[in-house]
mmCIF file of C-alpha atoms in Angstrom:
data_model
loop_
_atom_site.group_PDB
_atom_site.id
_atom_site.type_symbol
_atom_site.label_atom_id
_atom_site.label_comp_id
_atom_site.label_asym_id
_atom_site.label_seq_id
_atom_site.Cartn_x
_atom_site.Cartn_y
_atom_site.Cartn_z
ATOM 1 C CA MET A 1 -109.711 204.432 84.302
ATOM 2 C CA ARG A 2 -110.412 202.256 87.317
ATOM 3 C CA LEU A 3 -108.044 199.624 85.956
ATOM 4 C CA TRP A 4 -104.924 201.803 85.963
ATOM 5 C CA PRO A 5 -103.733 200.599 89.415
ATOM 6 C CA THR A 6 -103.953 197.021 88.164
ATOM 7 C CA GLY A 7 -102.036 197.915 85.024
ATOM 8 C CA ALA A 8 -99.376 199.735 87.027
ATOM 9 C CA ALA A 9 -98.980 196.780 89.402
ATOM 10 C CA LEU A 10 -98.686 194.350 86.489
ATOM 11 C CA GLY A 11 -96.101 196.575 84.809
ATOM 12 C CA ALA A 12 -94.019 196.858 87.966
ATOM 13 C CA GLY A 13 -94.270 193.112 88.517
ATOM 14 C CA LEU A 14 -93.132 192.444 84.956
ATOM 15 C CA VAL A 15 -90.100 194.680 85.440
ATOM 16 C CA LEU A 16 -89.139 193.016 88.687
ATOM 17 C CA ALA A 17 -89.745 189.481 87.444
ATOM 18 C CA VAL A 18 -88.190 189.758 83.983
ATOM 19 C CA ALA A 19 -86.172 192.902 83.417
ATOM 20 C CA VAL A 20 -84.106 192.805 86.611
ATOM 21 C CA PRO A 21 -82.958 189.151 86.246
ATOM 22 C CA ALA A 22 -82.276 189.741 82.544
ATOM 23 C CA ALA A 23 -80.091 192.747 83.403
ATOM 24 C CA ARG A 24 -78.148 190.564 85.817
ATOM 25 C CA GLY A 25 -77.668 187.910 83.171
ATOM 26 C CA THR A 26 -79.825 185.345 84.958
ATOM 27 C CA SER A 27 -82.974 183.556 83.878
ATOM 28 C CA PRO A 28 -86.265 184.974 85.239
ATOM 29 C CA LEU A 29 -87.331 181.389 85.958
ATOM 30 C CA ARG A 30 -84.049 180.417 87.653
ATOM 31 C CA GLY A 31 -84.533 176.897 88.991
ATOM 32 C CA TYR A 32 -87.964 176.606 87.377
ATOM 33 C CA GLU A 33 -86.848 176.520 83.738
ATOM 34 C CA VAL A 34 -88.490 173.120 83.419
ATOM 35 C CA LEU A 35 -91.864 174.900 83.653
ATOM 36 C CA TRP A 36 -91.207 176.490 80.238
ATOM 37 C CA ARG A 37 -92.707 173.596 78.318
ATOM 38 C CA SER A 38 -95.854 172.418 76.599
ATOM 39 C CA TYR A 39 -98.731 171.076 78.693
ATOM 40 C CA ASP A 40 -101.470 168.540 78.184
ATOM 41 C CA LEU A 41 -104.666 170.545 78.733
ATOM 42 C CA LEU A 42 -106.772 167.566 79.817
ATOM 43 C CA LEU A 43 -104.120 166.433 82.289
ATOM 44 C CA VAL A 44 -103.815 169.954 83.687
ATOM 45 C CA LEU A 45 -107.589 170.172 84.114
ATOM 46 C CA LYS A 46 -107.646 166.790 85.879
ATOM 47 C CA MET A 47 -104.897 167.797 88.294
ATOM 48 C CA SER A 48 -106.640 171.151 88.843
ATOM 49 C CA TRP A 49 -109.779 169.236 89.835
ATOM 50 C CA TYR A 50 -107.750 167.183 92.286
ATOM 51 C CA SER A 51 -106.208 170.407 93.589
ATOM 52 C CA LEU A 52 -109.686 171.782 94.234
ATOM 53 C CA ALA A 53 -110.391 168.581 96.173
ATOM 54 C CA GLY A 54 -107.210 169.215 98.140
ATOM 55 C CA LEU A 55 -108.402 172.732 98.839
ATOM 56 C CA GLU A 56 -111.634 171.224 100.130
ATOM 57 C CA LEU A 57 -109.605 169.153 102.609
ATOM 58 C CA TYR A 58 -107.724 172.310 103.594
ATOM 59 C CA LEU A 59 -111.027 174.078 104.321
ATOM 60 C CA ALA A 60 -112.785 171.187 106.080
ATOM 61 C CA PHE A 61 -115.501 170.912 103.385
ATOM 62 C CA VAL A 62 -117.922 173.531 104.767
ATOM 63 C CA PRO A 63 -116.761 176.573 102.719
ATOM 64 C CA VAL A 64 -116.992 174.521 99.513
ATOM 65 C CA VAL A 65 -120.598 173.585 100.299
ATOM 66 C CA ILE A 66 -121.656 177.183 100.838
ATOM 67 C CA ALA A 67 -119.487 178.827 98.139
ATOM 68 C CA PRO A 68 -122.074 178.774 95.281
ATOM 69 C CA ALA A 69 -124.805 180.149 97.568
ATOM 70 C CA ALA A 70 -122.452 182.831 98.871
ATOM 71 C CA LEU A 71 -121.537 183.936 95.356
ATOM 72 C CA VAL A 72 -125.231 184.120 94.409
ATOM 73 C CA LEU A 73 -125.951 186.292 97.451
ATOM 74 C CA LEU A 74 -123.056 188.623 96.672
ATOM 75 C CA LEU A 75 -124.243 189.104 93.118
ATOM 76 C CA ARG A 76 -127.927 189.532 93.977
ATOM 77 C CA ARG A 77 -127.725 192.078 96.781
ATOM 78 C CA ARG A 78 -128.446 195.561 95.502
ATOM 79 C CA GLU A 79 -127.041 197.524 98.404
ATOM 80 C CA GLY A 80 -123.299 197.809 97.939
ATOM 81 C CA SER A 81 -123.525 195.596 94.889
ATOM 82 C CA THR A 82 -120.390 196.987 93.240
ATOM 83 C CA PRO A 83 -117.852 196.015 95.942
ATOM 84 C CA ARG A 84 -119.594 192.700 96.581
ATOM 85 C CA ALA A 85 -119.713 191.860 92.896
ATOM 86 C CA ALA A 86 -116.064 192.897 92.622
ATOM 87 C CA PHE A 87 -115.111 190.504 95.412
ATOM 88 C CA ALA A 88 -117.125 187.701 93.812
ATOM 89 C CA SER A 89 -115.361 188.307 90.492
ATOM 90 C CA MET A 90 -111.954 188.367 92.158
ATOM 91 C CA PHE A 91 -112.763 185.177 94.051
ATOM 92 C CA VAL A 92 -113.680 183.295 90.891
ATOM 93 C CA ALA A 93 -110.746 184.656 88.870
ATOM 94 C CA ALA A 94 -108.150 184.059 91.586
ATOM 95 C CA ASN A 95 -109.325 180.507 92.204
ATOM 96 C CA ALA A 96 -109.373 179.672 88.506
ATOM 97 C CA ALA A 97 -105.865 181.079 88.026
ATOM 98 C CA PHE A 98 -104.309 179.428 91.067
ATOM 99 C CA LEU A 99 -105.988 176.062 90.507
ATOM 100 C CA LEU A 100 -104.792 175.975 86.894
ATOM 101 C CA LEU A 101 -101.318 177.039 88.028
ATOM 102 C CA VAL A 102 -101.087 174.272 90.604
ATOM 103 C CA GLY A 103 -102.673 171.774 88.231
ATOM 104 C CA ALA A 104 -100.025 172.560 85.627
ATOM 105 C CA PHE A 105 -97.265 172.395 88.231
ATOM 106 C CA LEU A 106 -98.399 168.920 89.266
ATOM 107 C CA THR A 107 -97.804 167.668 85.716
ATOM 108 C CA THR A 108 -94.144 168.723 85.635
ATOM 109 C CA PRO A 109 -91.087 166.595 86.483
ATOM 110 C CA LEU A 110 -90.418 168.934 89.432
ATOM 111 C CA ILE A 111 -92.897 167.230 91.710
ATOM 112 C CA GLU A 112 -93.963 163.703 92.515
ATOM 113 C CA PRO A 113 -97.623 162.808 91.919
ATOM 114 C CA ASN A 114 -99.270 164.087 95.086
ATOM 115 C CA LEU A 115 -101.276 167.093 96.197
ATOM 116 C CA HIS A 116 -99.289 170.289 96.494
ATOM 117 C CA ASP A 117 -101.058 173.107 98.279
ATOM 118 C CA ARG A 118 -98.128 175.422 98.917
ATOM 119 C CA TYR A 119 -99.535 177.868 96.363
ATOM 120 C CA LEU A 120 -103.193 177.253 97.135
ATOM 121 C CA PHE A 121 -102.512 178.672 100.592
ATOM 122 C CA TYR A 122 -102.759 182.179 99.145
ATOM 123 C CA ILE A 123 -106.422 181.812 98.185
ATOM 124 C CA VAL A 124 -107.538 180.219 101.453
ATOM 125 C CA PRO A 125 -108.247 183.674 103.006
ATOM 126 C CA LEU A 126 -110.607 184.423 100.105
ATOM 127 C CA TRP A 127 -112.616 181.307 100.957
ATOM 128 C CA LEU A 128 -112.790 182.354 104.590
ATOM 129 C CA VAL A 129 -113.998 185.840 103.624
ATOM 130 C CA LEU A 130 -116.588 184.323 101.287
ATOM 131 C CA SER A 131 -117.808 182.071 104.093
ATOM 132 C CA ALA A 132 -118.064 185.032 106.452
ATOM 133 C CA ALA A 133 -120.019 186.967 103.815
ATOM 134 C CA TRP A 134 -122.474 184.080 103.481
ATOM 135 C CA LEU A 135 -122.959 183.947 107.256
ATOM 136 C CA GLU A 136 -123.658 187.686 107.289
ATOM 137 C CA LEU A 137 -125.905 187.984 104.244
ATOM 138 C CA ARG A 138 -127.916 184.810 104.051
ATOM 139 C CA VAL A 139 -131.593 184.690 104.944
ATOM 140 C CA THR A 140 -132.654 181.459 103.324
ATOM 141 C CA GLY A 141 -130.101 181.370 100.549
ATOM 142 C CA SER A 142 -130.557 179.829 97.140
ATOM 143 C CA ARG A 143 -131.614 176.188 97.379
ATOM 144 C CA LYS A 144 -130.276 175.463 93.907
ATOM 145 C CA ALA A 145 -126.941 177.034 94.795
ATOM 146 C CA LEU A 146 -126.756 175.082 98.058
ATOM 147 C CA ALA A 147 -127.586 171.901 96.150
ATOM 148 C CA ALA A 148 -124.795 172.677 93.695
ATOM 149 C CA GLY A 149 -122.344 173.244 96.553
ATOM 150 C CA ALA A 150 -123.435 170.031 98.249
ATOM 151 C CA ALA A 151 -122.954 168.039 95.049
ATOM 152 C CA LEU A 152 -119.579 169.653 94.417
ATOM 153 C CA ALA A 153 -118.302 168.834 97.912
ATOM 154 C CA VAL A 154 -119.376 165.185 97.772
ATOM 155 C CA VAL A 155 -118.140 164.581 94.215
ATOM 156 C CA LEU A 156 -114.754 166.129 95.000
ATOM 157 C CA ALA A 157 -114.371 163.862 98.021
ATOM 158 C CA ALA A 158 -115.491 160.791 96.074
ATOM 159 C CA THR A 159 -113.191 161.348 93.080
ATOM 160 C CA LEU A 160 -109.990 162.332 94.900
ATOM 161 C CA PRO A 161 -107.446 159.482 94.544
ATOM 162 C CA THR A 162 -106.143 158.641 98.010
ATOM 163 C CA ARG A 163 -102.732 157.906 96.478
ATOM 164 C CA LEU A 164 -102.291 161.677 96.161
ATOM 165 C CA LEU A 165 -102.297 162.143 99.938
ATOM 166 C CA ILE A 166 -98.792 162.883 101.175
ATOM 167 C CA GLU A 167 -97.898 160.149 103.632
ATOM 168 C CA ASP A 168 -94.185 160.969 103.578
ATOM 169 C CA ARG A 169 -93.979 163.241 106.614
ATOM 170 C CA GLY A 170 -90.710 164.711 105.397
ATOM 171 C CA ARG A 171 -92.565 166.323 102.480
ATOM 172 C CA GLN A 172 -95.834 167.072 104.221
ATOM 173 C CA LEU A 173 -95.089 170.795 104.298
ATOM 174 C CA ASP A 174 -95.935 170.763 100.581
ATOM 175 C CA GLY A 175 -99.348 169.269 101.292
ATOM 176 C CA VAL A 176 -100.469 170.554 104.673
ATOM 177 C CA ALA A 177 -104.100 169.957 103.751
ATOM 178 C CA THR A 178 -103.445 166.236 103.480
ATOM 179 C CA ALA A 179 -101.781 165.850 106.882
ATOM 180 C CA LEU A 180 -104.893 164.832 108.825
ATOM 181 C CA TRP A 181 -106.102 162.401 106.160
ATOM 182 C CA ALA A 182 -102.638 160.981 105.548
ATOM 183 C CA GLU A 183 -102.400 160.344 109.285
ATOM 184 C CA LEU A 184 -105.730 158.524 109.145
ATOM 185 C CA GLN A 185 -104.565 156.483 106.173
ATOM 186 C CA SER A 186 -101.376 155.485 107.988
ATOM 187 C CA LEU A 187 -103.422 154.355 110.996
ATOM 188 C CA THR A 188 -105.996 152.366 109.060
ATOM 189 C CA GLY A 189 -103.738 151.161 106.277
ATOM 190 C CA SER A 190 -106.766 151.111 104.002
ATOM 191 C CA PRO A 191 -107.233 153.649 101.171
ATOM 192 C CA GLY A 192 -110.841 152.470 100.887
ATOM 193 C CA ASP A 193 -111.546 153.430 104.492
ATOM 194 C CA VAL A 194 -110.019 156.870 103.922
ATOM 195 C CA ARG A 195 -112.141 157.436 100.819
ATOM 196 C CA ALA A 196 -115.260 156.458 102.764
ATOM 197 C CA ALA A 197 -114.234 158.827 105.552
ATOM 198 C CA LEU A 198 -113.761 161.647 103.038
ATOM 199 C CA VAL A 199 -117.224 161.126 101.554
ATOM 200 C CA LEU A 200 -118.809 160.869 105.013
ATOM 201 C CA ALA A 201 -117.084 164.086 106.076
ATOM 202 C CA ALA A 202 -118.415 165.852 102.974
ATOM 203 C CA VAL A 203 -121.933 164.546 103.635
ATOM 204 C CA ALA A 204 -121.677 165.658 107.272
ATOM 205 C CA ALA A 205 -120.668 169.148 106.130
ATOM 206 C CA VAL A 206 -123.671 169.280 103.797
ATOM 207 C CA ALA A 207 -126.004 168.176 106.590
ATOM 208 C CA ALA A 208 -124.563 170.770 108.954
ATOM 209 C CA VAL A 209 -125.043 173.593 106.445
ATOM 210 C CA LEU A 210 -128.637 172.557 105.823
ATOM 211 C CA LEU A 211 -129.662 171.842 109.415
ATOM 212 C CA VAL A 212 -127.794 174.342 111.616
ATOM 213 C CA PRO A 213 -130.118 177.265 112.514
ATOM 214 C CA VAL A 214 -129.276 180.707 111.167
ATOM 215 C CA ARG A 215 -128.803 182.211 114.636
ATOM 216 C CA VAL A 216 -125.914 179.844 115.430
ATOM 217 C CA ALA A 217 -124.546 179.426 111.903
ATOM 218 C CA GLY A 218 -121.146 180.655 113.053
ATOM 219 C CA VAL A 219 -120.466 177.191 114.507
ATOM 220 C CA LEU A 220 -120.109 175.949 110.922
ATOM 221 C CA LEU A 221 -116.620 177.437 110.882
ATOM 222 C CA ALA A 222 -115.584 175.437 113.960
ATOM 223 C CA PRO A 223 -114.546 172.387 111.856
ATOM 224 C CA VAL A 224 -112.416 174.698 109.701
ATOM 225 C CA ALA A 225 -110.539 175.961 112.758
ATOM 226 C CA ALA A 226 -110.189 172.417 114.124
ATOM 227 C CA VAL A 227 -108.711 171.106 110.870
ATOM 228 C CA PHE A 228 -106.301 174.046 110.710
ATOM 229 C CA VAL A 229 -105.063 173.213 114.204
ATOM 230 C CA LEU A 230 -104.783 169.464 113.617
ATOM 231 C CA ASN A 231 -102.907 169.888 110.342
ATOM 232 C CA ALA A 232 -100.555 172.360 111.990
ATOM 233 C CA VAL A 233 -99.863 169.918 114.823
ATOM 234 C CA PHE A 234 -99.097 167.006 112.493
ATOM 235 C CA VAL A 235 -96.860 169.058 110.208
ATOM 236 C CA TRP A 236 -95.060 170.668 113.146
ATOM 237 C CA GLN A 237 -94.344 167.259 114.609
ATOM 238 C CA SER A 238 -93.068 165.943 111.308
ATOM 239 C CA ARG A 239 -90.900 168.914 110.344
ATOM 240 C CA TYR A 240 -89.726 170.136 113.718
ATOM 241 C CA SER A 241 -89.669 167.525 116.444
ATOM 242 C CA GLU A 242 -88.125 164.876 114.191
ATOM 243 C CA ASN A 243 -85.260 167.196 113.255
ATOM 244 C CA LEU A 244 -84.303 168.404 116.713
ATOM 245 C CA ASP A 245 -80.997 166.556 116.635
ATOM 246 C CA VAL A 246 -79.713 168.593 113.683
ATOM 247 C CA PHE A 247 -78.109 171.266 115.852
ATOM 248 C CA ASP A 248 -77.128 170.412 119.391
ATOM 249 C CA PRO A 249 -77.197 172.670 121.283
ATOM 250 C CA ARG A 250 -79.399 175.109 119.357
ATOM 251 C CA THR A 251 -79.155 178.343 121.283
ATOM 252 C CA SER A 252 -79.643 181.546 119.319
ATOM 253 C CA ALA A 253 -76.124 182.661 120.194
ATOM 254 C CA GLU A 254 -74.601 179.557 118.644
ATOM 255 C CA VAL A 255 -76.560 179.594 115.389
ATOM 256 C CA SER A 256 -76.432 183.352 114.831
ATOM 257 C CA TRP A 257 -72.810 183.234 113.684
ATOM 258 C CA VAL A 258 -74.120 183.381 110.115
ATOM 259 C CA ASP A 259 -75.677 186.779 110.773
ATOM 260 C CA ARG A 260 -72.416 188.051 112.200
ATOM 261 C CA ALA A 261 -70.261 186.635 109.402
ATOM 262 C CA VAL A 262 -72.335 187.827 106.437
ATOM 263 C CA PRO A 263 -72.419 191.585 105.764
ATOM 264 C CA GLU A 264 -75.818 193.274 105.821
ATOM 265 C CA GLY A 265 -77.693 192.825 102.545
ATOM 266 C CA ASP A 266 -75.419 190.092 101.173
ATOM 267 C CA GLU A 267 -76.769 186.772 99.987
ATOM 268 C CA VAL A 268 -75.632 183.319 101.025
ATOM 269 C CA THR A 269 -76.005 179.967 99.316
ATOM 270 C CA THR A 270 -77.564 177.057 101.143
ATOM 271 C CA LEU A 271 -75.681 173.813 100.528
ATOM 272 C CA TYR A 272 -77.651 170.601 100.665
ATOM 273 C CA VAL A 273 -75.792 167.332 100.194
ATOM 274 C CA ALA A 274 -77.946 164.213 99.948
ATOM 275 C CA SER A 275 -76.186 161.106 101.171
ATOM 276 C CA GLY A 276 -77.192 157.576 102.004
ATOM 277 C CA ALA A 277 -75.461 158.016 105.329
ATOM 278 C CA CYS A 278 -77.838 160.812 106.342
ATOM 279 C CA LEU A 279 -80.560 159.939 108.792
ATOM 280 C CA GLN A 280 -84.060 159.769 107.330
ATOM 281 C CA GLY A 281 -85.330 162.216 109.908
ATOM 282 C CA VAL A 282 -82.840 164.963 109.051
ATOM 283 C CA ARG A 283 -82.810 164.765 105.256
ATOM 284 C CA GLU A 284 -84.441 168.186 104.930
ATOM 285 C CA ALA A 285 -82.636 169.746 107.847
ATOM 286 C CA PHE A 286 -80.983 172.213 105.481
ATOM 287 C CA LEU A 287 -84.086 174.354 105.973
ATOM 288 C CA TRP A 288 -82.820 175.078 109.467
ATOM 289 C CA THR A 289 -79.787 176.867 108.035
ATOM 290 C CA GLU A 290 -82.025 179.481 106.439
#
C-alpha cells in the first residue's frame, strides 16, 4: 500500500508523456526518435563509468570518497532506520538509472564523444544530502567502506579519458563539470598533465577525508563549493560574455516585443540558421531568443 503514490505518479507521467502527444498526432519522443534503437550493453556500461567520473569532477571528489561509508552508516543506524534506509535505496537506484541513461545517450549519434552532465545535474543534490548525512552520523565510520570510496575516487580519475573533457566553450553548458579541467587542459596543452592533476586531486580528497578531524569535518565540503563557483564562472564567461554582441542594445523593453506579440499561452518556434558567415562566438545565440 505504501507504493500507491509511486504508482499514481508513474501512471500520470505515462499519460502526459505518451497519451497526450499521441492524441495530438505527434511522437512522444519528438526530436529524440534516434534514441529508439538498439544499444551495445558493454559500450553503455563504459560510458556510464565515464559519466560517474564526470560526476566526480562535478562534486570535487570528496562526496565520492565518503559515499560508501555514508551508505553503510545509513543502513546500520537503528534509530530512524526506515527513512534512512529509504534514502539510501533511492540514492543507489536514482544514480544507477541516471548513469545508465546518460551512458546510453553518449552512445547515440545525437552527441559528440564527450562528457554530458546536463542530466546528471538532477542527482547532484542527492550526493550533497548523502555527504551531509555522513558528516552528521559518522563517529569513526567503516574503514572498509572508506577504503572502497578512496579506491573508487582514484580509479575513476585515473581511467577517465581526457579527450572527453569539453574544451569547446560554446558547448560547455552540456558539460559544466568539465569546465575547470578543460580550462586547465587548454592552459597546459598536455592531456598527461591534466590526468596527473585529476589523480592528485582524488588522492588529496582521500587524504582530507582521512585526516581532517571530526569536529571540523564540515570543511570537507569547501572544495565542492569552490568547484561549483569556478565552473559557474567559466561557463558564464563562455556562454554569456562572448555573446553580448548578439543584441545591441539589449534593454528589456526592446527584447520583450515577443511577449507582446504572442498571445498568452501560445507557443513560438525558435529558428536557428547555421551559416559559415556567422561569428564563432554567436553560433548558439539563438538561446537568447528563448
